[in-house]
Coordinates of C-alpha atoms and ligand atoms in Angstrom, one line a residue:
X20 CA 78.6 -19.2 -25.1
X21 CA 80.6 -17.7 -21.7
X22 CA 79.8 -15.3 -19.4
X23 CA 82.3 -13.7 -17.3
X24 CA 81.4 -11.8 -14.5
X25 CA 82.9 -8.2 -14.2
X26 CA 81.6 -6.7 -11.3
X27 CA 79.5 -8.8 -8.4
X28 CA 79.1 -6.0 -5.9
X29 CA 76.1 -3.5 -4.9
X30 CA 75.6 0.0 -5.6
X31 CA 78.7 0.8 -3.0
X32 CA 81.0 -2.0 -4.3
X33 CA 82.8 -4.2 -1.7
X34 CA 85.1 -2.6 0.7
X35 CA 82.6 0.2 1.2
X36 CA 84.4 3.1 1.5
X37 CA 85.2 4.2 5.0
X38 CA 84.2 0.4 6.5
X39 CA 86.4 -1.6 8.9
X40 CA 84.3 -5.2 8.7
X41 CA 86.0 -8.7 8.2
X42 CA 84.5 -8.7 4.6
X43 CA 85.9 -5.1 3.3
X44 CA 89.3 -6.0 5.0
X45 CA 89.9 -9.6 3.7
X46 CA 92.4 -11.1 1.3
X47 CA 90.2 -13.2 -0.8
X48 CA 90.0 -11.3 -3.6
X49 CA 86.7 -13.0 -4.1
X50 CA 85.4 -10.7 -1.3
X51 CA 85.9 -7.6 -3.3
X52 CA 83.2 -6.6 -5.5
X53 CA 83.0 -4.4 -8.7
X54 CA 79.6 -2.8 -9.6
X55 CA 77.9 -5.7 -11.5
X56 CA 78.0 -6.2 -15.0
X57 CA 79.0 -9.0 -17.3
X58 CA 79.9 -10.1 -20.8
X59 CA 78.3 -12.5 -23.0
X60 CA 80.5 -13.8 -25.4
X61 CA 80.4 -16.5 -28.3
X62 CA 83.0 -16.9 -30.9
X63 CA 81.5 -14.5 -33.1
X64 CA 79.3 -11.5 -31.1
X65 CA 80.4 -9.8 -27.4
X66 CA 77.4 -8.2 -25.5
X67 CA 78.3 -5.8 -22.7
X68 CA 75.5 -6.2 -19.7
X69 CA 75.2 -2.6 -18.3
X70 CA 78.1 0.0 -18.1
X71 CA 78.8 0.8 -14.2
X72 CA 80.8 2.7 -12.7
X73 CA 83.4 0.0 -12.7
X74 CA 83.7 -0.1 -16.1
X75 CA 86.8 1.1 -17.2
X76 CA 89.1 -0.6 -14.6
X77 CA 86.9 -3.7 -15.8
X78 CA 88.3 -3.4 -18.9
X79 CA 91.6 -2.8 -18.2
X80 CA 91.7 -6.1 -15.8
X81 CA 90.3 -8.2 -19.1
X82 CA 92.0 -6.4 -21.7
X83 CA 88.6 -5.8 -23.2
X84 CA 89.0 -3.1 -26.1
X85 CA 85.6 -4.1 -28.4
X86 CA 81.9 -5.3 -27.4
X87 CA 79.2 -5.5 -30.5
X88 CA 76.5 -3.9 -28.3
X89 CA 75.5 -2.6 -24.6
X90 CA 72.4 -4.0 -23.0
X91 CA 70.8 -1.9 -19.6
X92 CA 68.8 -3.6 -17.2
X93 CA 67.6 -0.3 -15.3
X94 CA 69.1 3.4 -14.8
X95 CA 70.2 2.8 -11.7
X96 CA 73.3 5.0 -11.2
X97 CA 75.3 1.5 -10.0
X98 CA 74.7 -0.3 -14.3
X99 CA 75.0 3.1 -15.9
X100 CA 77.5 5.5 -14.4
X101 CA 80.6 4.1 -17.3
X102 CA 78.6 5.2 -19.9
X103 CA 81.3 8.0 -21.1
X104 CA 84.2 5.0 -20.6
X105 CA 82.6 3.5 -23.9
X106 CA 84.5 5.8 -25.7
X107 CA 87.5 3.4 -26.0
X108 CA 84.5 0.8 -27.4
X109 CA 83.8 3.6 -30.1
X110 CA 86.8 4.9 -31.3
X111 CA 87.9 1.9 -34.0
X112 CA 84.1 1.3 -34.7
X113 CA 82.9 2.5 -37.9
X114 CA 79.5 2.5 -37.0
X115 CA 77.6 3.5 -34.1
X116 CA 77.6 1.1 -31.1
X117 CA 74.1 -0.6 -30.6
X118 CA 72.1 0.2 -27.6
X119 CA 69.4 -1.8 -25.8
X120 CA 66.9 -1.0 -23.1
X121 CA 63.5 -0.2 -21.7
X122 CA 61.6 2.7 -22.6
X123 CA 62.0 4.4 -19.2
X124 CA 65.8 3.3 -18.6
X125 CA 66.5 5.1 -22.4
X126 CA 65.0 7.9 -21.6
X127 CA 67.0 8.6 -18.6
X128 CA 70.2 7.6 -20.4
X129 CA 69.0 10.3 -22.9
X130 CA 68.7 12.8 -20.3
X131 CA 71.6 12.0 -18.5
X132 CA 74.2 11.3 -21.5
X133 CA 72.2 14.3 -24.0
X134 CA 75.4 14.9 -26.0
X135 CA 75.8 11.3 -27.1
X136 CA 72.5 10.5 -28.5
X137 CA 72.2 14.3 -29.9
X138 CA 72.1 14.3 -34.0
X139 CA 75.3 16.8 -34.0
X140 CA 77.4 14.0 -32.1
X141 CA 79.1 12.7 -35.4
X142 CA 82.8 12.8 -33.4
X143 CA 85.1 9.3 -33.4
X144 CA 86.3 9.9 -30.0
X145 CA 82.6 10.2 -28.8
X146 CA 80.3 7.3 -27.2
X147 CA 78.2 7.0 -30.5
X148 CA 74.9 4.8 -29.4
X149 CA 72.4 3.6 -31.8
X150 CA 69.4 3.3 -29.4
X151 CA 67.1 0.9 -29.5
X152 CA 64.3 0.4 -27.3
X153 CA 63.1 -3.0 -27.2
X154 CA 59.9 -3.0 -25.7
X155 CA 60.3 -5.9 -23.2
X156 CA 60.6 -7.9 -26.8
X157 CA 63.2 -9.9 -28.1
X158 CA 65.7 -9.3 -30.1
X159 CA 69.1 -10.7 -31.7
X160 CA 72.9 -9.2 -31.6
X161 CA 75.0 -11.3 -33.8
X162 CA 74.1 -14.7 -33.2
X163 CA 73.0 -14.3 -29.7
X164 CA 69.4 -14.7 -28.7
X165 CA 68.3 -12.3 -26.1
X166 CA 65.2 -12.1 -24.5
X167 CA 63.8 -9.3 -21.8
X168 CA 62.6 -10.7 -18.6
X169 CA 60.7 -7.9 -16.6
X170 CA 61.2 -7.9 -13.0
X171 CA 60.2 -6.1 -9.9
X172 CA 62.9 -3.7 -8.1
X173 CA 62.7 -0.5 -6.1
X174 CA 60.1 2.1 -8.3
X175 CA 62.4 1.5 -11.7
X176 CA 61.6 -0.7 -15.2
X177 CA 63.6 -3.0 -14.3
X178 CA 64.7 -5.9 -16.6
X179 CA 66.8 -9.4 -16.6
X180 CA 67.8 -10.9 -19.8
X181 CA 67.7 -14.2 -21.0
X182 CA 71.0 -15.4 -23.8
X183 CA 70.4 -17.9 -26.2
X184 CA 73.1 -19.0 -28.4
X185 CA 75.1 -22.6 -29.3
X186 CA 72.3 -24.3 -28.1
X187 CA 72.8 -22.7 -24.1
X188 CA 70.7 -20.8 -21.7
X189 CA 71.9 -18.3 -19.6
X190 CA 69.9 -15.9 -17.3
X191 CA 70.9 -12.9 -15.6
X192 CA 69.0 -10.7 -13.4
X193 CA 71.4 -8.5 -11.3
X194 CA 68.5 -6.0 -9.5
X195 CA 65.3 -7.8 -8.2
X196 CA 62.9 -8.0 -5.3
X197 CA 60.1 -9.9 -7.1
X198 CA 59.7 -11.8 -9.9
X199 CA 56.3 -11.5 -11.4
X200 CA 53.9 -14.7 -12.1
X201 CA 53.8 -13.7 -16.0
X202 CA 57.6 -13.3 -16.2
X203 CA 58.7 -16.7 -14.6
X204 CA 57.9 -19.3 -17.3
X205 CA 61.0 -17.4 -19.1
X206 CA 63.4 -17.9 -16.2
X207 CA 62.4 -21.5 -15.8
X208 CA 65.0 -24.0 -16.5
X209 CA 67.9 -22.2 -17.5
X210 CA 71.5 -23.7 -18.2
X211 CA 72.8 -20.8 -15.8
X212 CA 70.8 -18.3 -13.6
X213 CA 72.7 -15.8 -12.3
X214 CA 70.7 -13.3 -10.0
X215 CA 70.3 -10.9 -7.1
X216 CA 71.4 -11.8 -3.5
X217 CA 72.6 -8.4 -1.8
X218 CA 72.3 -9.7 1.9
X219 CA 70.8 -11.6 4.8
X220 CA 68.7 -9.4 6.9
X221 CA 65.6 -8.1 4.9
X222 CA 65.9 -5.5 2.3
X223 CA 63.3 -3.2 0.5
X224 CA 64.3 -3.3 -2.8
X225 CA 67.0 -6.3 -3.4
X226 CA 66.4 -10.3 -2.8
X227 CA 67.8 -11.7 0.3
X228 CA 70.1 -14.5 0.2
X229 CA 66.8 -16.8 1.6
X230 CA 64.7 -15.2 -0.7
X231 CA 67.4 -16.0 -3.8
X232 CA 67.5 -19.4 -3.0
X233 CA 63.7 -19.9 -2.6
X234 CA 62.9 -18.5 -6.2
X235 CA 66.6 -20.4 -7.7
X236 CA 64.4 -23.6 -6.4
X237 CA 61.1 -22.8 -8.0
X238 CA 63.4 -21.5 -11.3
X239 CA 65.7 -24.9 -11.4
X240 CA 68.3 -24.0 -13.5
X241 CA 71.2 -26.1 -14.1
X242 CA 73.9 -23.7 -12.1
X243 CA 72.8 -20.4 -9.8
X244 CA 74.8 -18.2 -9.3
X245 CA 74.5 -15.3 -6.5
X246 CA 75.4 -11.4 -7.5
X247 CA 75.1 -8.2 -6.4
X248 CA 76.5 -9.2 -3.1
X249 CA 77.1 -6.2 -0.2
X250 CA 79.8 -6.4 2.1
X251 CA 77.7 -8.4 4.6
X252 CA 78.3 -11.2 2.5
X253 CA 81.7 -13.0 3.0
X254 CA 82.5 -15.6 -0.2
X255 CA 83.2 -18.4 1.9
X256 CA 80.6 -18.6 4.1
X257 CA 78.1 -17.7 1.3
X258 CA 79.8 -20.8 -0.7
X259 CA 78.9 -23.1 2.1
X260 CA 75.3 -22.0 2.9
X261 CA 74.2 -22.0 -0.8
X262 CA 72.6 -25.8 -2.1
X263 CA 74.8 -27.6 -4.4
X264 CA 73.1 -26.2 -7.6
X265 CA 74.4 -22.6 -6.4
X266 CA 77.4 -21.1 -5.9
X267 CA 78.5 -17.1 -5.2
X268 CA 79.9 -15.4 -8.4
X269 CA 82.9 -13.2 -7.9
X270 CA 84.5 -11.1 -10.1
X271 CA 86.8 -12.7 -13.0
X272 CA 84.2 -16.0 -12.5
X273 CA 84.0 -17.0 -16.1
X274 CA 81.1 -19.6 -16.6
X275 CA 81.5 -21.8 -19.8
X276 CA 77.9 -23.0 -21.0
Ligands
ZN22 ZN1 72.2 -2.4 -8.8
ZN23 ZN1 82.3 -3.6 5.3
ZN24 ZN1 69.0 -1.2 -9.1

């Protein structure tokens, strides 16, 4: 199983538009920051991990043309705004393309996308989902295990995901501010834990770097890595303060479990 990273940024994507700071001007182009998402990928199944706004010059940059499903975390504008850019996922498909999530984050992917799930959408060049709502069960795509991990984050149903497959754990939980006691045992151990650290300074609704570490500690994966970085976040200087365990993810980072 790999995982490559798409997007690493927050909701604004690093630069911010309009912002003059050392991070949204620098030339590491590990400082600049998609909207996160990621692909899961074994030799046989490809799972797309929320469809931002990001998505089509993501796929254009990996030459990605096919995924065997889409998996939402939340309806946050920032994993769900690239829905219509699915299309191009669609068009050589025969069937409809397999969609996961909540109960509250389909119904607002119904409300916002109505055309696509409506019974009269039967046209190729249409996003054709399949919904299915998986309850905070699990449930398998191909030959990948995945398992919903409810989290804590701003006032959404908000879920990580846990992938099984090849014998190799990977967690990924992009949007989170707590973790709650019955949803940790599932985290716990991982080959690969990839998860929220949008700043420094204390935030409402994301984990701060500190607070990232803290719970990585408690987790013990094999590998952290830190996403859904803002622009007060410079890659080096993230890279140096994280424990050896952890590292920042940046877009193209492609993890090989
Ligand atoms: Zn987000
Ligand atoms: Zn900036
Ligand atoms: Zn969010």
């Amino acid at each position: 199983m790999n995982i490559l990273f798409l997007g690493t940024g927050t909701s604004t994507g690093v630069p911010v538009i309009g912002c003059n700071c050392e991070v949204c001007r620098s030339k590491d182009p590990r400082n600049r920051r998609l909207r996160s998402s990621i692909l899961v990928r074994t030799a046989k199944t490809t799972l797309l991990v929320d469809s931002g706004p990001d998505l089509r010059a993501q796929a254009l940059r990996h030459q990605l043309t096919a995924i065997d499903a889409v998996i939402y975390t939340h309806e946050h504008l920032d994993h769900t705004t690239g829905f219509d850019e699915m299309r191009a996922f669609c068009w050589n498909r025969e069937g409809k393309l397999p969609l996961y999530a909540g109960e509250a984050c389909l119904n607002r992917l119904k409300a916002m996308f109505a055309w696509a799930f409506s019974p009269e959408n039967t046209h190729k060049g249409y996003v054709r989902p399949e919904p299915h709502q998986h309850g905070g069960q699990p449930f398998t795509v191909g030959d990948i295990e995945v398992t919903p991990v409810l989290v804590e984050h701003a006032t959404v149903v908000t879920y990580g995901y846990v992938f099984r497959a090849e014998g190799s754990t990977f967690g990924y939980v992009p949007d989170i501010k707590k973790l709650p006691a019955e949803s940790a045992p599932l985290l716990r151990n991982l080959d690969a834990l990839a998860m929220d650290g949008l700043c420094f300074p204390q935030h409402r609704t994301h984990l701060t770097i500190d607070e990232n570490i803290a719970l990585m500690r408690t987790l013990a994966p094999r590998r952290g890595y830190v996403t859904h970085s803002g622009h007060r976040v410079e890659y080096g200087q993230l890279a140096d303060y994280l424990p050896d365990f952890m590292e920042p993810a940046y877009d193209g980072l492609l993890v090989e479990l």
